[in-house]
Coordinates of C-alpha atoms in Angstrom, one line a residue:
Chain U
X601 CA -5.0 6.7 22.1
X602 CA -1.4 5.9 21.3
X603 CA -0.3 4.4 17.9
X604 CA 0.3 0.9 19.3
X605 CA -3.2 0.7 20.7
X606 CA -4.7 2.2 17.6
X607 CA -3.1 -0.3 15.4
X608 CA -3.9 -3.1 17.8
X609 CA -7.6 -2.2 18.0
X610 CA -7.9 -1.8 14.3
X611 CA -6.1 -5.1 13.7
X612 CA -8.3 -6.9 16.3
X613 CA -11.4 -5.7 14.5
X614 CA -9.9 -6.8 11.2
X615 CA -9.1 -10.3 12.6
X616 CA -12.4 -10.9 14.2
X617 CA -14.2 -10.1 11.0
X618 CA -12.4 -12.7 9.0
X619 CA -13.6 -16.2 8.0
X620 CA -10.4 -17.7 9.4
X621 CA -11.5 -16.6 12.8
X622 CA -14.6 -18.8 12.6
X623 CA -12.2 -21.6 11.6
X624 CA -10.0 -21.1 14.7
X625 CA -13.0 -20.8 17.0
X626 CA -14.3 -24.1 15.7
X627 CA -10.8 -25.6 16.0
X628 CA -10.7 -24.6 19.7
X629 CA -14.0 -26.2 20.3
X630 CA -12.4 -29.6 19.6
X631 CA -10.8 -29.8 23.1
X632 CA -14.2 -29.1 24.7
X633 CA -15.7 -31.9 22.7
X634 CA -12.8 -34.2 23.7
X635 CA -13.4 -33.1 27.3
X636 CA -17.0 -34.1 27.2
X637 CA -16.1 -37.5 25.8
X638 CA -13.3 -38.0 28.4
X639 CA -15.8 -37.1 31.1
X640 CA -18.3 -39.8 30.0
X641 CA -15.7 -42.6 29.7
X642 CA -14.8 -44.8 32.6
X643 CA -11.0 -44.6 33.4
X644 CA -8.5 -45.2 36.2
X645 CA -6.8 -41.9 35.5
X646 CA -7.3 -38.9 37.8
X647 CA -9.1 -35.8 36.5
X648 CA -5.7 -33.9 36.7
X649 CA -4.1 -36.5 34.5
X650 CA -7.0 -36.4 32.0
X651 CA -7.0 -32.7 31.8
X652 CA -3.2 -32.7 31.2
X653 CA -3.4 -35.4 28.6
X654 CA -5.2 -35.7 26.2
X655 CA -7.3 -32.5 26.6
X656 CA -4.8 -29.7 27.1
X657 CA -1.9 -31.4 25.6
X658 CA -3.8 -31.4 22.3
X659 CA -4.5 -27.7 22.8
X660 CA -0.8 -27.1 23.2
X661 CA 0.2 -29.4 20.3
X662 CA -2.2 -28.3 17.7
X663 CA -4.8 -25.7 18.7
X664 CA -2.3 -23.1 20.0
X665 CA 0.1 -23.1 17.1
X666 CA -2.5 -23.4 14.4
X667 CA -4.6 -20.6 15.9
X668 CA -1.5 -18.4 16.3
X669 CA -0.5 -19.2 12.7
X670 CA -3.8 -18.3 11.2
X671 CA -4.2 -15.1 13.1
X672 CA -0.6 -13.8 13.2
X673 CA 0.0 -14.3 9.5
X674 CA -3.3 -12.5 8.8
X675 CA -2.4 -9.6 11.1
X676 CA 0.2 -8.1 8.8
X677 CA 0.8 -10.5 5.9
X678 CA -2.8 -10.1 4.8
X679 CA -2.4 -6.3 4.7
X680 CA 0.8 -6.5 2.8
X681 CA -0.8 -8.8 0.3
X682 CA -3.9 -6.6 -0.3
X683 CA -2.0 -3.3 -0.2
X684 CA -3.7 -1.8 2.9
X685 CA -0.5 -2.0 4.9
X686 CA 0.5 1.2 3.0
X687 CA -2.1 3.2 5.0
X688 CA -0.3 2.3 8.3
X689 CA 3.2 2.4 7.0
X690 CA 2.8 5.9 5.4
X691 CA 2.4 7.5 8.9
X692 CA 5.0 9.3 11.0
X693 CA 5.3 6.4 13.4
X694 CA 8.4 4.3 14.1
X695 CA 7.7 1.0 12.4
X696 CA 8.4 -1.0 15.5
X697 CA 5.2 0.6 17.0
X698 CA 3.2 -0.7 14.1
X699 CA 4.7 -4.1 14.6
X700 CA 4.0 -3.9 18.4
X701 CA 0.3 -3.1 17.6
X702 CA 0.1 -6.0 15.2
X703 CA 1.7 -8.4 17.7
X704 CA -0.5 -7.2 20.5
X705 CA -3.6 -7.9 18.4
X706 CA -2.4 -11.3 17.2
X707 CA -1.4 -12.3 20.7
X708 CA -4.6 -11.0 22.3
X709 CA -6.9 -12.7 19.7
X710 CA -4.9 -16.0 19.9
X711 CA -4.8 -16.0 23.7
X712 CA -8.5 -15.1 24.0
X713 CA -9.7 -17.9 21.7
X714 CA -7.2 -20.6 22.8
X715 CA -7.6 -19.8 26.6
X716 CA -11.4 -19.8 26.3
X717 CA -11.4 -23.2 24.7
X718 CA -8.8 -24.6 27.1
X719 CA -10.6 -23.1 30.2
X720 CA -13.9 -24.5 29.1
X721 CA -12.5 -27.9 28.3
X722 CA -10.5 -28.0 31.6
X723 CA -13.6 -27.0 33.5
X724 CA -15.7 -29.8 31.9
X725 CA -13.1 -32.4 33.0
X726 CA -12.3 -30.9 36.4
X727 CA -15.9 -30.0 37.6
X728 CA -16.3 -31.5 41.0
X729 CA -12.8 -32.9 41.0
X730 CA -9.3 -31.8 42.0
X731 CA -6.4 -30.8 39.8
X732 CA -7.3 -27.2 39.0
X733 CA -3.6 -26.3 39.4
X734 CA -3.0 -28.2 36.2
X735 CA -5.5 -26.1 34.3
X736 CA -4.1 -22.9 35.9
X737 CA -0.5 -24.0 34.8
X738 CA -1.6 -24.7 31.3
X739 CA -3.5 -21.4 31.0
X740 CA -0.3 -19.5 32.0
X741 CA 1.7 -21.5 29.6
X742 CA -0.8 -21.0 26.7
X743 CA -0.8 -17.3 27.3
X744 CA 3.0 -17.2 27.1
X745 CA 3.0 -19.6 24.1
X746 CA 0.5 -17.4 22.3
X747 CA 3.0 -14.6 22.4
X748 CA 5.9 -16.7 21.2
X749 CA 4.1 -18.3 18.4
X750 CA 2.5 -14.9 17.4
X751 CA 6.0 -13.3 17.3
X752 CA 7.4 -16.2 15.2
X753 CA 4.6 -16.2 12.7
X754 CA 4.4 -12.5 12.4
X755 CA 8.1 -12.6 11.6
X756 CA 7.5 -15.3 9.0
X757 CA 4.8 -13.1 7.4
X758 CA 7.4 -10.4 6.9
X759 CA 10.0 -12.7 5.5
X760 CA 7.9 -14.7 3.0
X761 CA 4.7 -14.4 1.1
X762 CA 4.2 -18.2 1.9
X763 CA 4.2 -17.7 5.7
X764 CA 1.2 -20.0 6.1
X765 CA 3.0 -22.8 4.4
X766 CA 6.2 -22.2 6.3
X767 CA 4.3 -22.1 9.6
X768 CA 2.5 -25.4 8.8
X769 CA 5.9 -26.9 8.0
X770 CA 7.3 -25.6 11.4
X771 CA 4.3 -27.0 13.4
X772 CA 3.9 -30.4 11.6
X773 CA 7.4 -31.2 10.5
X774 CA 9.8 -29.5 12.9
X775 CA 7.8 -29.6 16.1
X776 CA 5.8 -32.8 15.5
X777 CA 8.4 -35.0 13.8
X778 CA 12.0 -33.7 13.9
X779 CA 11.9 -32.9 17.6
X780 CA 10.8 -36.5 18.4
X781 CA 13.8 -38.0 16.6
X782 CA 16.7 -35.6 17.1
X783 CA 17.7 -35.3 20.7
X784 CA 18.4 -31.8 21.8
X785 CA 16.3 -30.2 19.1
X786 CA 13.5 -29.8 21.7
X787 CA 15.4 -26.7 22.8
X788 CA 14.3 -25.1 19.5
X789 CA 10.6 -25.8 19.9
X790 CA 8.0 -23.4 21.2
X791 CA 5.7 -26.4 21.9
X792 CA 8.3 -27.8 24.3
X793 CA 8.7 -24.4 26.0
X794 CA 5.0 -24.2 26.5
X795 CA 4.8 -27.7 28.1
X796 CA 7.8 -26.8 30.3
X797 CA 6.1 -23.7 31.5
X798 CA 2.8 -25.5 32.1
X799 CA 4.7 -28.0 34.2
X800 CA 6.5 -25.3 36.2
X801 CA 3.3 -23.1 36.7
X802 CA 1.1 -26.0 37.7
X803 CA 3.4 -27.4 40.3
X804 CA 2.0 -30.8 39.4
X805 CA 3.9 -34.1 39.9
X806 CA 6.4 -34.9 37.1
X807 CA 4.2 -37.6 35.7
X808 CA 1.2 -35.4 35.0
X809 CA 2.6 -33.1 32.3
X810 CA 4.9 -34.6 29.7
X811 CA 7.6 -31.9 29.5
X812 CA 11.1 -32.6 28.2
X813 CA 12.5 -29.2 29.2
X814 CA 12.7 -27.7 32.6
X815 CA 10.3 -24.8 33.4
X816 CA 12.9 -22.1 34.0
X817 CA 14.9 -23.1 30.9
X818 CA 11.7 -23.1 28.9
X819 CA 10.8 -19.6 30.1
X820 CA 14.3 -18.3 29.2
X821 CA 14.4 -19.9 25.8
X822 CA 10.9 -18.8 25.0
X823 CA 11.8 -15.2 25.9
X824 CA 15.0 -15.4 23.8
X825 CA 13.2 -16.9 20.7
X826 CA 10.4 -14.3 21.0
X827 CA 12.9 -11.4 21.3
X828 CA 14.8 -12.6 18.3
X829 CA 11.6 -13.0 16.2
X830 CA 10.4 -9.5 17.2
X831 CA 13.8 -8.0 16.5
X832 CA 14.0 -9.6 13.0
X833 CA 10.4 -8.6 12.2
X834 CA 11.0 -5.0 13.4
X835 CA 14.2 -4.7 11.3
X836 CA 12.4 -6.2 8.3
X837 CA 9.4 -3.8 8.7
X838 CA 11.7 -0.8 9.1
X839 CA 13.2 -1.6 5.6
X840 CA 9.9 -2.7 4.1
X841 CA 9.6 -2.2 0.4
X842 CA 6.5 -2.6 -1.8
X843 CA 6.8 -5.5 -4.2
X844 CA 7.8 -4.5 -7.7
X845 CA 5.3 -3.3 -10.2
X846 CA 6.4 -0.7 -12.8
Chain S
X770 CA 18.1 24.2 -4.8
X771 CA 15.1 26.2 -5.8
X772 CA 15.1 29.9 -6.6
X773 CA 14.7 30.9 -3.0
X774 CA 17.5 28.7 -1.9
X775 CA 15.3 26.1 -0.2
X776 CA 15.5 22.4 -1.1
X777 CA 13.0 21.4 -3.8
X778 CA 9.8 19.7 -2.5
X779 CA 10.9 16.5 -4.2
X780 CA 14.3 15.9 -5.6
X781 CA 15.1 12.8 -7.6
X782 CA 18.8 12.6 -8.5
X783 CA 20.3 10.0 -10.9
X784 CA 17.9 7.4 -9.5
X785 CA 17.8 3.9 -10.8
X786 CA 15.9 1.0 -9.4
X787 CA 16.2 -2.6 -10.6
X788 CA 14.6 -5.9 -9.6
X789 CA 17.2 -8.6 -10.3
X790 CA 18.0 -8.2 -14.0
X791 CA 15.0 -6.0 -14.7
X792 CA 15.6 -2.2 -14.7
X793 CA 12.4 -0.5 -13.8
X794 CA 13.8 3.1 -13.5
X795 CA 17.1 4.1 -15.1
X796 CA 19.1 7.2 -14.2
X797 CA 16.2 9.5 -13.7
X798 CA 16.7 13.1 -12.3
X799 CA 14.1 15.8 -11.7
X800 CA 13.0 18.2 -9.1
X801 CA 9.4 19.2 -8.2
X802 CA 8.3 22.6 -6.9
X803 CA 4.9 23.6 -5.6
X804 CA 2.2 23.2 -8.2
X805 CA 0.6 20.3 -10.0
X806 CA 2.8 17.9 -12.0
X807 CA 1.5 14.9 -13.9
X808 CA 3.5 11.7 -14.2
X809 CA 2.7 10.1 -17.6
X810 CA 3.9 7.0 -19.3
X811 CA 2.7 3.8 -20.9
X812 CA 1.9 0.7 -18.7
X813 CA 5.1 -0.7 -17.3
X814 CA 7.1 2.4 -18.0
X815 CA 8.1 2.8 -14.4
X816 CA 5.6 5.4 -13.1
X817 CA 4.5 3.4 -10.0
X818 CA 8.2 2.6 -9.2
X819 CA 9.0 6.3 -9.3
X820 CA 6.0 7.1 -7.1
X821 CA 7.0 4.4 -4.6
X822 CA 10.5 5.7 -4.6
X823 CA 9.3 9.2 -3.8
X824 CA 6.8 7.9 -1.2
X825 CA 9.7 6.0 0.6
X826 CA 8.3 2.6 -0.2
X827 CA 11.3 1.6 -2.4
X828 CA 15.0 2.1 -1.8
X829 CA 16.8 3.4 -4.9
X830 CA 19.3 0.9 -6.3
X831 CA 21.4 3.9 -7.2
X832 CA 21.0 7.7 -6.8
X833 CA 19.1 9.6 -4.2
X834 CA 15.4 10.6 -3.5
X835 CA 14.8 13.5 -1.1
X836 CA 11.5 14.9 0.0
X837 CA 11.6 18.3 1.6
X838 CA 15.3 17.8 2.1
X839 CA 14.9 14.4 3.9
X840 CA 15.8 11.0 2.4
X841 CA 12.5 9.5 1.4
X842 CA 13.3 5.9 2.3
X843 CA 13.6 4.9 6.0
X844 CA 12.4 8.2 7.5
X845 CA 8.9 7.8 8.9
X846 CA 9.0 11.4 10.1
X847 CA 8.8 12.6 6.5
X848 CA 5.2 11.3 6.4
X849 CA 4.2 14.3 8.5
X850 CA 4.5 16.3 5.3
X851 CA 3.7 13.8 2.7
X852 CA 0.3 12.5 1.8
X853 CA 0.1 9.3 -0.2
X854 CA -2.9 8.0 -2.2
X855 CA -2.0 4.5 -3.5
X856 CA -3.4 3.0 -6.7
X857 CA -4.7 -0.2 -5.2
X858 CA -8.4 -0.1 -4.5
X859 CA -8.3 -2.0 -1.2
X860 CA -9.4 -0.1 2.0
X861 CA -10.4 -1.6 5.3
X862 CA -13.8 -2.9 4.4
X863 CA -15.1 -3.1 8.0
X864 CA -14.4 0.6 8.7
X865 CA -16.8 3.4 7.8
X866 CA -15.4 6.1 5.6
X867 CA -15.2 8.4 8.5
X868 CA -13.4 5.8 10.7
X869 CA -11.0 5.2 7.9
X870 CA -10.1 8.9 7.6
X871 CA -10.2 9.3 11.4
X872 CA -7.7 6.5 11.8
X873 CA -5.4 8.3 9.5
X874 CA -5.8 11.5 11.4
X875 CA -5.1 9.8 14.7
X876 CA -2.1 8.0 13.4
X877 CA -0.8 11.4 12.3
X878 CA -1.2 12.5 15.9
X879 CA -3.4 15.5 14.9
X880 CA -4.6 17.6 17.8
X881 CA -8.3 17.4 16.7
X882 CA -8.5 14.3 14.6
X883 CA -12.4 14.4 14.4
X884 CA -12.5 17.9 13.0
X885 CA -9.6 17.1 10.5
X886 CA -11.4 14.0 9.3
X887 CA -14.7 15.9 8.8
X888 CA -12.9 18.6 6.9
X889 CA -11.1 16.1 4.6
X890 CA -14.3 14.2 4.0
X891 CA -16.0 17.5 3.1
X892 CA -13.2 18.3 0.7
X893 CA -13.8 15.2 -1.3
X894 CA -17.6 15.4 -1.0
X895 CA -18.0 12.2 1.0
X896 CA -19.7 13.6 4.1
X897 CA -23.1 12.0 3.2
X898 CA -21.6 8.5 2.8
X899 CA -19.1 8.8 5.7
X900 CA -21.0 6.7 8.1
X901 CA -21.3 3.7 5.7
X902 CA -18.8 0.8 5.7
X903 CA -16.2 1.3 3.0
X904 CA -16.7 -2.3 1.9
X905 CA -20.0 -1.2 0.3
X906 CA -18.4 1.8 -1.6
X907 CA -18.1 2.1 -5.3
X908 CA -14.6 2.3 -6.8
X909 CA -15.0 6.1 -7.1
X910 CA -16.1 6.5 -3.5
X911 CA -13.1 4.4 -2.3
X912 CA -10.9 6.6 -4.4
X913 CA -12.3 9.7 -2.7
X914 CA -12.1 8.4 0.8
X915 CA -8.4 7.3 0.1
X916 CA -7.7 10.9 -1.0
X917 CA -9.4 12.2 2.2
X918 CA -7.2 10.0 4.3
X919 CA -4.1 11.2 2.3
X920 CA -4.8 14.9 2.8
X921 CA -6.3 14.8 6.3
X922 CA -3.0 16.2 7.8
X923 CA -2.8 18.9 5.1
X924 CA 0.6 17.7 3.7
X925 CA 3.0 19.9 1.8
X926 CA 3.5 17.1 -0.8
X927 CA 0.7 15.0 -2.1
X928 CA 1.5 11.9 -4.2
X929 CA -1.4 10.2 -6.0
X930 CA -1.2 7.1 -8.0
X931 CA -3.9 7.0 -10.7
X932 CA -6.4 9.1 -8.6
X933 CA -9.0 9.3 -11.3
X934 CA -9.5 5.6 -11.7
X935 CA -13.1 4.6 -11.2
X936 CA -14.3 8.2 -10.8
X937 CA -17.2 9.4 -12.9
X938 CA -16.9 12.7 -14.9
X939 CA -18.4 14.8 -12.2
X940 CA -16.1 13.3 -9.6
X941 CA -13.1 13.8 -11.9
X942 CA -14.0 17.4 -12.3
X943 CA -14.4 17.9 -8.6
X944 CA -11.1 16.1 -8.0
X945 CA -9.2 18.2 -10.5
X946 CA -10.6 21.4 -8.9
X947 CA -9.5 20.1 -5.5
X948 CA -6.0 19.3 -6.6
X949 CA -5.6 22.6 -8.4
X950 CA -6.8 24.4 -5.2
X951 CA -4.2 22.5 -3.2
X952 CA -1.5 23.6 -5.7
X953 CA -2.7 27.2 -5.4
X954 CA -2.2 26.9 -1.7
X955 CA 1.5 26.3 -2.3
X956 CA 1.5 22.5 -2.1
X957 CA 3.3 20.1 -4.4
X958 CA 0.9 17.7 -6.1
X959 CA 2.2 14.9 -8.2
X960 CA -0.2 12.4 -9.7
X961 CA 0.1 9.6 -12.3
X962 CA -2.7 9.1 -14.7
X963 CA -3.7 7.4 -17.9
X964 CA -6.5 9.9 -18.4
X965 CA -4.8 12.6 -20.5
X966 CA -8.0 14.8 -20.6
X967 CA -7.7 15.2 -16.9
X968 CA -4.0 15.8 -17.0
X969 CA -4.5 18.5 -19.6
X970 CA -7.2 20.1 -17.5
X971 CA -5.0 20.1 -14.4
X972 CA -1.9 21.9 -15.7
X973 CA 0.9 22.0 -18.1
X974 CA 3.7 20.4 -16.1
X975 CA 4.4 16.8 -17.0
X976 CA 7.0 14.2 -16.4
X977 CA 6.9 11.6 -19.2
X978 CA 8.5 8.3 -18.4
X979 CA 9.2 5.8 -21.2
X980 CA 10.9 2.4 -20.6
X981 CA 12.2 3.5 -17.2
X982 CA 13.8 6.7 -18.5
X983 CA 12.6 10.3 -18.2
X984 CA 11.6 11.1 -21.8
X985 CA 10.6 14.7 -21.1
X986 CA 9.7 17.1 -18.2
X987 CA 8.2 20.5 -18.0
X988 CA 5.4 22.4 -19.8
X989 CA 4.1 20.0 -22.5
X990 CA 3.5 22.9 -24.9
X991 CA 7.2 23.9 -24.5
X992 CA 8.2 20.2 -25.0
X993 CA 6.2 20.2 -28.2
X994 CA 8.0 23.3 -29.5
X995 CA 11.3 21.5 -28.9
X996 CA 10.3 18.6 -31.1
X997 CA 11.9 20.0 -34.2
X998 CA 11.9 16.6 -35.8
X999 CA 8.1 16.6 -35.7
X1000 CA 6.5 19.1 -38.1
X1001 CA 3.4 20.9 -36.7
X1002 CA 0.2 19.9 -38.4
X1003 CA -2.7 22.2 -39.0
X1004 CA -6.2 21.9 -40.5
X1005 CA -7.3 24.9 -42.5
X1006 CA -10.7 25.8 -43.9
X1007 CA -10.9 28.7 -46.2
X1008 CA -13.0 30.1 -49.1
X1009 CA -10.5 28.7 -51.6
X1010 CA -8.4 25.8 -50.2
X1011 CA -6.8 25.0 -53.5
X1012 CA -5.5 28.5 -54.1
X1013 CA -4.3 28.7 -50.5
X1014 CA -2.5 25.3 -50.9
X1015 CA -0.7 26.7 -53.9
X1016 CA 0.4 29.8 -52.0
X1017 CA 1.6 27.8 -49.0
X1018 CA 3.5 25.0 -50.8
X1019 CA 6.2 27.4 -52.0
X1020 CA 6.9 28.6 -48.5
X1021 CA 10.2 27.3 -47.0
X1022 CA 8.8 26.5 -43.6
X1023 CA 5.9 24.4 -45.1
X1024 CA 7.0 20.8 -45.5
X1025 CA 3.7 19.3 -46.8
X1026 CA 0.2 20.2 -48.0
X1027 CA -2.8 17.8 -48.4
X1028 CA -6.2 18.5 -49.8
X1029 CA -8.6 15.9 -48.6
X1030 CA -12.2 15.5 -47.1
X1031 CA -13.0 19.2 -47.9
X1032 CA -10.1 20.5 -45.8
X1033 CA -6.6 21.6 -46.2
X1034 CA -3.9 19.9 -44.1
X1035 CA -0.5 21.6 -43.8
X1036 CA 2.7 20.5 -42.1
X1037 CA 5.1 23.3 -41.0
X1038 CA 8.4 23.4 -39.2
X1039 CA 7.5 26.2 -36.8
X1040 CA 4.2 26.8 -34.9
X1041 CA 4.5 30.5 -34.3
X1042 CA 5.9 31.4 -37.7
X1043 CA 3.1 29.5 -39.4
X1044 CA 0.4 31.4 -37.5
X1045 CA 1.6 34.6 -39.1
X1046 CA 2.4 33.1 -42.5
X1047 CA -1.0 31.5 -43.0
X1048 CA -3.1 34.7 -43.0
X1049 CA -0.5 36.4 -45.3
X1050 CA -0.7 33.5 -47.7
X1051 CA -4.5 33.5 -47.7
X1052 CA -4.5 37.2 -48.5
X1053 CA -2.1 36.7 -51.4
X1054 CA -4.2 33.8 -52.7
X1055 CA -7.4 35.9 -52.5
X1056 CA -8.9 33.4 -50.0
X1057 CA -10.7 34.0 -46.7
X1058 CA -9.6 32.0 -43.7
X1059 CA -12.5 30.4 -41.8
X1060 CA -10.5 28.1 -39.5
X1061 CA -6.9 27.5 -38.6
X1062 CA -6.6 24.6 -36.1
X1063 CA -3.3 23.0 -34.8
X1064 CA -3.8 19.2 -34.9
X1065 CA -1.1 17.9 -32.7
X1066 CA -0.5 20.5 -30.0
X1067 CA -2.6 18.5 -27.5
X1068 CA -1.0 16.6 -24.6
X1069 CA -2.1 13.4 -26.2
X1070 CA -0.1 14.2 -29.4
X1071 CA 3.0 15.2 -27.4
X1072 CA 2.6 12.0 -25.3
X1073 CA 2.2 9.8 -28.4
X1074 CA 5.3 11.4 -30.0
X1075 CA 7.4 10.8 -26.9
X1076 CA 6.3 7.2 -26.5
X1077 CA 6.8 6.3 -30.1
X1078 CA 10.3 7.7 -30.3

């Protein structure tokens, strides 16, 4: 097995054994609960509209970034904190491969949990109805968003020991508040890219998914942001130093 | 360069490392050749910083660290020939001991990682507990499985940070035998330790770091000989301590004589000269020597002298 897959497999086992994984699984059960409630309430909205908002919009706004934050910061930041990162970093492997393994594991775990919750919630709302293309579009977008958030938060965990706090600030202050009041800032928000991609991939009418950015632009910006985050993280890991203790 | 013209296994040249305003290591130079060397120093002296510099986990603020001719920092390939056993106890608690060592063997790209892992586990006597999760291991067991992971690729240079921590006396003995065996095979073994008994048992070569500076390096007995400002102290038992004291006190190389607790304590400027002088003085005093014991030739005494300087 090559080094990337070895690191990814070990990290996945590590992530799945942590308490925070239980937290993210419970977090991603919330949209399913919302879907059950939505299904039982009388409304004029179509199933496609309901699955887009509130059910999967909530997943995009909160479940996706928080799941990625909890898992991606644990994937490498946790190991740096407890000292076990040394066992990986003292091997004759280019550091970018270790980073790739970590990102693969964080992405895979985030996508698996978020997509499972989203698919189940979507299926509850759409069962016996139309609008499955909206669910399909969201699943594609959530898969892409898992990668971008994973890369961003992995980078944060290499830049600061307070990555969790920095990530929470990004999700709840930058993406939730600042992007609503400062025009143009949406172009620097993974949340907006995810909604844009969902809109593009679903092929749904414009009123169904509330996206401020075009799908293609969202795809390009998400790729650029992810590439920058990975490049910064790889550079940082290549020059990694143990914190000072005499 | 070493005697045969090859680069030393580890070369630390004029190395300093500081964190902001704090200087952890200051202008340190030394070279390590195959064999066992102990890195000693009080807490906070800079031992871990030096080990991390040699292991490529810290970039020197000034100077150069080379391992087997390669710069230690920023060269992952150098880990093909370095084994590192960190001080921190943490291992992956969800992996079994065997899986932990196997992971190390696989990441090293060894041709038969399973056989290498089994050999390393045998080496540290962890075969019986290998299938248990490391999360349930004692501190000593974690230490041994970390060592197995560090030597699974049979490195030329093995760096160990406090390897005896948590090990019981039998495990310590087994570990010292293993490290000595590795040195006999031509490997370079450097370890830091607080446990001077083990250090003394493992060999004579020491690096003593005090306040970020290299206070001494080499054979600790030779270092003791060079401490001319510290008289050598001996305890003597004889048939007539009082007469022997009178005979010794007039000698030029004897700087002090005490008679207390039924024994004679003598301070002399030279170790070798005193060992010939004492029997002669006993003969002239008509006393029979029962015991002549140097009090401060141990590693601990040398270490204490260096640290208190």
